[in-house]
Amino acid sequence: MTADLIDGKAFATALRGRVGAAVAGIKKQHGLTPGLAVVLVGDDPASEVYVRNKGVATREAGMHSAEFKMPGDVSQDALLAQVRALNEDPSVHGILVQFPMPDHIDQARVIEAIDPLKDVDGLHPVNAGRLMAGLKGLVPCTPLGCVMLIKDRLGDLSGKRALILGRSVLVGKPLALLLLGENCTVTLAHSRTVDVADECRRADILVAAVGRPHFVKGDWIKPGAIVIDVGINRVPAPDKGAGKSRLVGDVDFSAARAGAGAITPVPGGVGPMTIACLLVNTVTAACAQAGVPVPEM
Ligand code: NAP
């Protein structure tokens, strides 16, 4: 069996198109232009690329986009003051603080300073709590994108065994709650799990969010399973020339492809979905703040 490729890039492009149409609709009907503000501290080149891409995607969808660059030695108080100013700005419906932050910044305090209604990253304890309680709220973008890809492939997920590798607040934990909400039987594996391979072999849905290149081996995958590779790892690629590198996922892609039913590539799988879901969350947040119905996207 050769696994089908799940084209996250194509799915995300289509989703971004639907977000653009939704934005055009709410502008026309309600005079509302959703706005996203991204706060970047320091000059980490990878973060700068992410922030630039988010700005481009936001504008392409017809939304208002603003970037706030702060120096790497900005004080905690100045950063919190910036976040609070954005909380008060009526043209800003979504606030995203790009992580990681420099060591002297307390990330938890920054997240807690964001108005939960504008927390498009879904990381504020209020939104995390709403997800836990099964209430509507803003959900972290990467898990949201994973669930969209899984449901697009499998439809009803009731009774499926889902194994998530990684228990981070950003990916693993919220994804576990979302899949539980879809009536999956969910297992969360982590660095203290005794036999990760055995856990993987029982999964109809396997999601890898570990941050280790090629961690998941081909013979860990149940025949026909759907494999979602969240990992983004930069590894040396001497075949491309001296000093060159490439991005790979957490799954040994070519080995896994031989047994899985469907698999996401890296790049071109989950990554593009994360940005598309950020746009979805910004529209959702804007509608909630304006008291207008959230359009289908
Ligand atoms: P993280 O916070 O570092 O969490 C990694 C998780 O993997 C932890 O729960 C850790 O367990 C677990 N782990 C580490 N070694 C393990 C092992 N040997 N066996 C089993 N579990 C192990 O990472 P993250 O933020 O969730 O990100 C994970 C990966 O996804 C990274 O490559 C990141 O770049 C990528 N990512 C991609 C996107 C996207 O848009 N595609 C978005 C976010 C993240 P413990 O909790 O026990 O330490």
XYZ file of C-alpha atoms and ligand atoms in Angstrom:
345
model
C 0.000 0.000 0.000
C 1.227 3.501 -0.764
C -0.382 6.154 1.386
C -2.335 8.958 -0.223
C -0.738 12.334 0.209
C -2.815 14.807 2.233
C -2.232 18.105 0.486
C -2.393 20.604 3.340
C -1.214 23.380 1.056
C -4.144 22.929 -1.337
C -6.620 22.566 1.546
C -5.239 25.718 3.182
C -5.383 27.673 -0.092
C -9.038 26.738 -0.513
C -9.754 27.614 3.129
C -8.056 30.994 2.725
C -10.272 31.603 -0.298
C -13.361 30.844 1.796
C -12.096 33.167 4.552
C -11.628 35.913 1.938
C -15.206 35.427 0.734
C -16.466 35.493 4.337
C -14.560 38.722 5.003
C -16.023 40.331 1.876
C -19.492 39.285 3.085
C -19.183 40.722 6.598
C -17.671 43.942 5.244
C -20.644 44.383 2.933
C -23.346 43.278 5.375
C -22.029 44.680 8.633
C -19.333 47.205 7.659
C -16.871 45.149 9.691
C -13.226 44.649 8.644
C -11.508 42.081 10.867
C -8.046 43.167 12.035
C -5.083 41.135 13.252
C -2.145 42.582 15.195
C 1.064 40.595 15.500
C 3.645 41.486 18.131
C 7.227 40.442 17.498
C 10.005 40.856 20.055
C 13.634 40.708 18.902
C 15.020 39.809 15.506
C 14.900 36.024 15.272
C 14.991 35.430 11.481
C 12.536 32.466 11.566
C 10.024 34.474 13.626
C 10.389 37.425 11.226
C 9.507 35.141 8.293
C 6.474 33.726 10.150
C 5.241 37.213 11.029
C 5.721 38.460 7.461
C 3.805 35.456 6.065
C 0.968 36.005 8.523
C 0.732 39.670 7.497
C 0.613 38.769 3.790
C -2.074 36.104 4.354
C -4.167 38.489 6.477
C -4.097 41.243 3.850
C -4.785 38.782 1.028
C -7.952 37.728 2.851
C -9.079 41.375 2.871
C -8.385 41.961 6.559
C -6.557 44.735 8.332
C -3.043 43.714 9.420
C -0.654 45.455 11.796
C 2.792 44.457 12.981
C 4.426 45.723 16.160
C 8.167 45.092 16.331
C 9.786 45.563 19.697
C 13.509 45.332 20.509
C 14.893 42.112 22.037
C 15.656 43.950 25.300
C 12.145 45.390 25.664
C 10.966 45.331 29.271
C 8.164 43.070 30.427
C 6.149 46.164 31.408
C 6.536 47.807 28.005
C 5.438 44.608 26.266
C 2.418 44.239 28.545
C 1.528 47.896 27.912
C 1.619 47.228 24.157
C -0.679 44.216 24.540
C -3.106 46.232 26.685
C -3.153 49.040 24.103
C -4.105 46.476 21.447
C -6.822 45.117 23.751
C -8.337 48.625 23.729
C -7.955 49.218 19.967
C -11.340 48.662 18.261
C -9.714 48.083 14.844
C -7.824 45.076 16.267
C -9.902 41.918 16.738
C -7.070 39.417 17.032
C -3.745 39.691 18.887
C -0.941 37.251 18.268
C 2.313 37.478 20.188
C 4.994 35.598 18.297
C 6.791 33.058 20.495
C 9.398 32.186 21.610
C 10.165 35.307 23.615
C 13.575 36.325 25.019
C 14.356 34.656 28.371
C 13.659 37.752 30.487
C 10.018 37.811 29.347
C 7.452 35.770 31.269
C 5.429 34.231 28.400
C 2.569 33.168 30.662
C 2.043 36.753 31.846
C 2.003 38.006 28.261
C -0.612 35.425 27.265
C -2.743 36.272 30.289
C -2.603 39.979 29.404
C -4.343 39.371 26.056
C -8.099 39.937 26.050
C -9.491 36.366 25.737
C -11.900 37.621 23.045
C -8.860 38.684 20.951
C -6.718 35.637 21.749
C -6.560 34.192 18.219
C -3.774 31.795 19.254
C -6.223 30.202 21.713
C -3.609 30.039 24.470
C -5.228 32.236 27.147
C -6.322 30.165 30.172
C -9.913 31.299 29.574
C -9.913 29.803 26.075
C -8.016 26.697 27.217
C -10.636 26.287 29.953
C -13.520 26.740 27.512
C -12.043 24.025 25.304
C -11.732 21.743 28.320
C -15.345 22.478 29.291
C -16.604 21.804 25.761
C -17.688 25.454 25.317
C -17.200 27.639 22.251
C -13.993 29.665 22.300
C -10.847 30.383 20.333
C -8.873 27.184 19.713
C -5.112 26.980 18.940
C -4.559 27.140 15.174
C -2.350 24.075 14.599
C -4.647 21.535 16.321
C -7.636 23.141 14.596
C -5.916 22.624 11.231
C -5.044 19.007 12.100
C -8.679 18.201 12.903
C -9.858 19.785 9.644
C -7.456 17.611 7.641
C -8.410 14.450 9.557
C -12.159 15.059 9.183
C -11.770 15.897 5.518
C -10.173 12.493 5.021
C -12.201 10.311 7.394
C -15.526 12.093 7.885
C -17.071 10.883 11.146
C -14.308 10.156 13.680
C -16.514 8.408 16.258
C -14.793 5.457 17.874
C -11.463 5.940 16.089
C -8.344 5.344 18.140
C -6.213 8.498 18.085
C -2.646 8.603 19.351
C -0.985 11.972 19.802
C 2.749 12.089 20.317
C 3.524 15.179 22.370
C 1.566 16.883 25.166
C 2.411 20.554 24.638
C -0.068 23.297 25.482
C 0.236 24.524 21.887
C -0.441 21.256 20.044
C -0.836 17.947 21.904
C -3.202 18.848 24.737
C -5.688 20.976 22.754
C -5.664 18.417 19.938
C -6.510 15.664 22.425
C -9.539 17.671 23.599
C -10.670 18.410 20.045
C -10.439 14.736 19.053
C -12.229 13.750 22.240
C -14.952 16.156 21.165
C -15.134 14.182 17.903
C -15.680 11.003 19.965
C -12.261 9.503 19.322
C -10.607 7.301 21.925
C -7.563 9.446 22.621
C -4.132 8.536 23.953
C -1.506 11.206 24.662
C 2.066 9.907 24.554
C 5.118 11.821 25.765
C 8.727 11.399 26.780
C 7.823 9.149 29.750
C 5.562 6.826 27.757
C 6.927 3.305 28.199
C 6.461 1.816 24.719
C 5.712 4.552 22.206
C 5.967 2.202 19.208
C 3.335 -0.114 20.672
C 0.981 2.795 21.357
C 1.429 4.001 17.782
C 0.699 0.601 16.247
C -2.842 0.598 17.658
C -3.777 4.024 16.288
C -6.204 4.670 13.435
C -5.132 8.317 13.650
C -1.509 9.077 14.500
C -0.415 12.655 15.090
C 3.275 13.370 15.683
C 4.150 16.628 17.471
C 7.472 15.837 19.093
C 10.066 18.021 17.378
C 12.473 15.172 16.530
C 13.341 14.410 12.919
C 12.104 11.005 11.675
C 11.163 9.936 15.195
C 8.203 7.798 14.045
C 9.376 4.693 12.169
C 7.537 3.018 9.315
C 6.808 -0.165 11.282
C 5.117 1.826 14.079
C 2.190 2.607 11.807
C -0.978 0.534 11.723
C -1.718 -0.442 8.106
C -4.153 2.057 6.614
C -3.816 4.612 9.435
C -3.937 8.351 8.792
C -0.673 10.054 9.802
C -0.511 13.771 10.575
C 3.033 15.057 10.910
C 3.121 18.337 12.827
C 6.889 18.376 13.350
C 9.096 20.932 11.644
C 12.783 20.091 11.935
C 15.661 21.620 9.999
C 18.308 19.013 9.174
C 21.544 19.162 7.146
C 21.116 18.302 3.454
C 24.608 17.715 2.052
C 23.029 16.346 -1.161
C 21.838 19.921 -1.871
C 25.359 21.315 -1.393
C 27.725 22.232 1.415
C 26.023 23.915 4.360
C 22.516 23.388 2.924
C 19.554 22.183 4.961
C 15.970 21.034 4.499
C 12.813 20.756 6.576
C 11.607 17.317 7.645
C 8.823 16.173 9.924
C 8.725 13.911 12.972
C 7.786 10.909 10.814
C 10.106 8.865 8.606
C 8.013 9.865 5.618
C 9.143 7.382 2.948
C 8.944 4.397 5.310
C 5.573 5.493 6.689
C 4.144 6.039 3.235
C 4.515 2.326 2.502
C 1.993 1.312 5.178
C -0.215 4.266 6.062
C -3.537 4.997 4.379
C -2.837 8.736 4.135
C -0.067 11.032 5.333
C 0.766 14.738 5.431
C 4.109 15.791 3.951
C 6.545 18.246 5.551
C 6.592 20.888 4.250
C 3.158 21.306 2.671
C 1.027 19.499 5.275
C 0.052 20.984 8.619
C 2.170 24.165 8.324
C -0.030 25.991 5.779
C -3.130 25.006 7.771
C -1.837 26.857 10.829
C -1.838 30.218 9.046
C -5.211 29.545 7.395
C -6.712 28.716 10.800
C -5.277 31.934 12.235
C -7.348 33.784 9.628
C -10.423 31.719 10.559
C -9.902 32.598 14.233
C -9.500 36.299 13.424
C -12.823 36.355 11.553
C -14.479 34.378 14.371
C -13.080 36.801 16.971
C -14.150 39.872 14.988
C -17.714 38.560 14.593
C -17.961 37.664 18.283
C -16.770 41.149 19.286
C -19.180 42.850 16.885
C -22.082 40.585 17.869
C -22.656 39.353 14.315
C -23.023 35.710 13.222
C -19.826 33.897 12.250
C -20.037 33.037 8.530
C -19.391 29.537 7.171
C -15.709 29.156 6.196
P 7.244 20.854 22.548
O 6.538 21.859 23.371
O 8.732 20.793 22.574
O 6.664 19.424 22.958
C 7.236 18.249 22.470
C 6.511 17.077 23.052
O 7.136 15.893 22.561
C 6.564 17.014 24.584
O 5.282 16.712 25.103
C 7.550 15.878 24.858
O 7.262 15.115 26.023
C 7.346 15.011 23.641
N 8.525 14.157 23.431
C 9.812 14.541 23.381
N 10.613 13.467 23.221
C 9.805 12.398 23.174
C 10.018 11.007 23.063
N 11.245 10.512 22.943
N 8.949 10.184 23.054
C 7.694 10.679 23.167
N 7.425 11.990 23.293
C 8.462 12.839 23.309
O 6.852 20.980 21.020
P 5.559 21.576 20.273
O 5.502 23.052 20.422
O 4.358 20.767 20.601
O 5.993 21.260 18.762
C 6.260 19.959 18.325
C 6.747 20.006 16.900
O 5.727 20.574 16.089
C 7.986 20.889 16.670
O 8.759 20.325 15.628
C 7.399 22.194 16.203
O 8.288 22.942 15.387
C 6.235 21.712 15.396
N 5.132 22.667 15.260
C 4.638 22.841 14.017
C 3.582 23.694 13.829
C 3.019 23.849 12.453
O 2.387 24.841 12.168
N 3.211 22.864 11.589
C 3.029 24.401 14.907
C 3.539 24.162 16.185
C 4.601 23.286 16.354
P 7.365 15.738 27.513
O 6.154 16.582 27.684
O 7.366 14.529 28.382
O 8.636 16.511 27.554
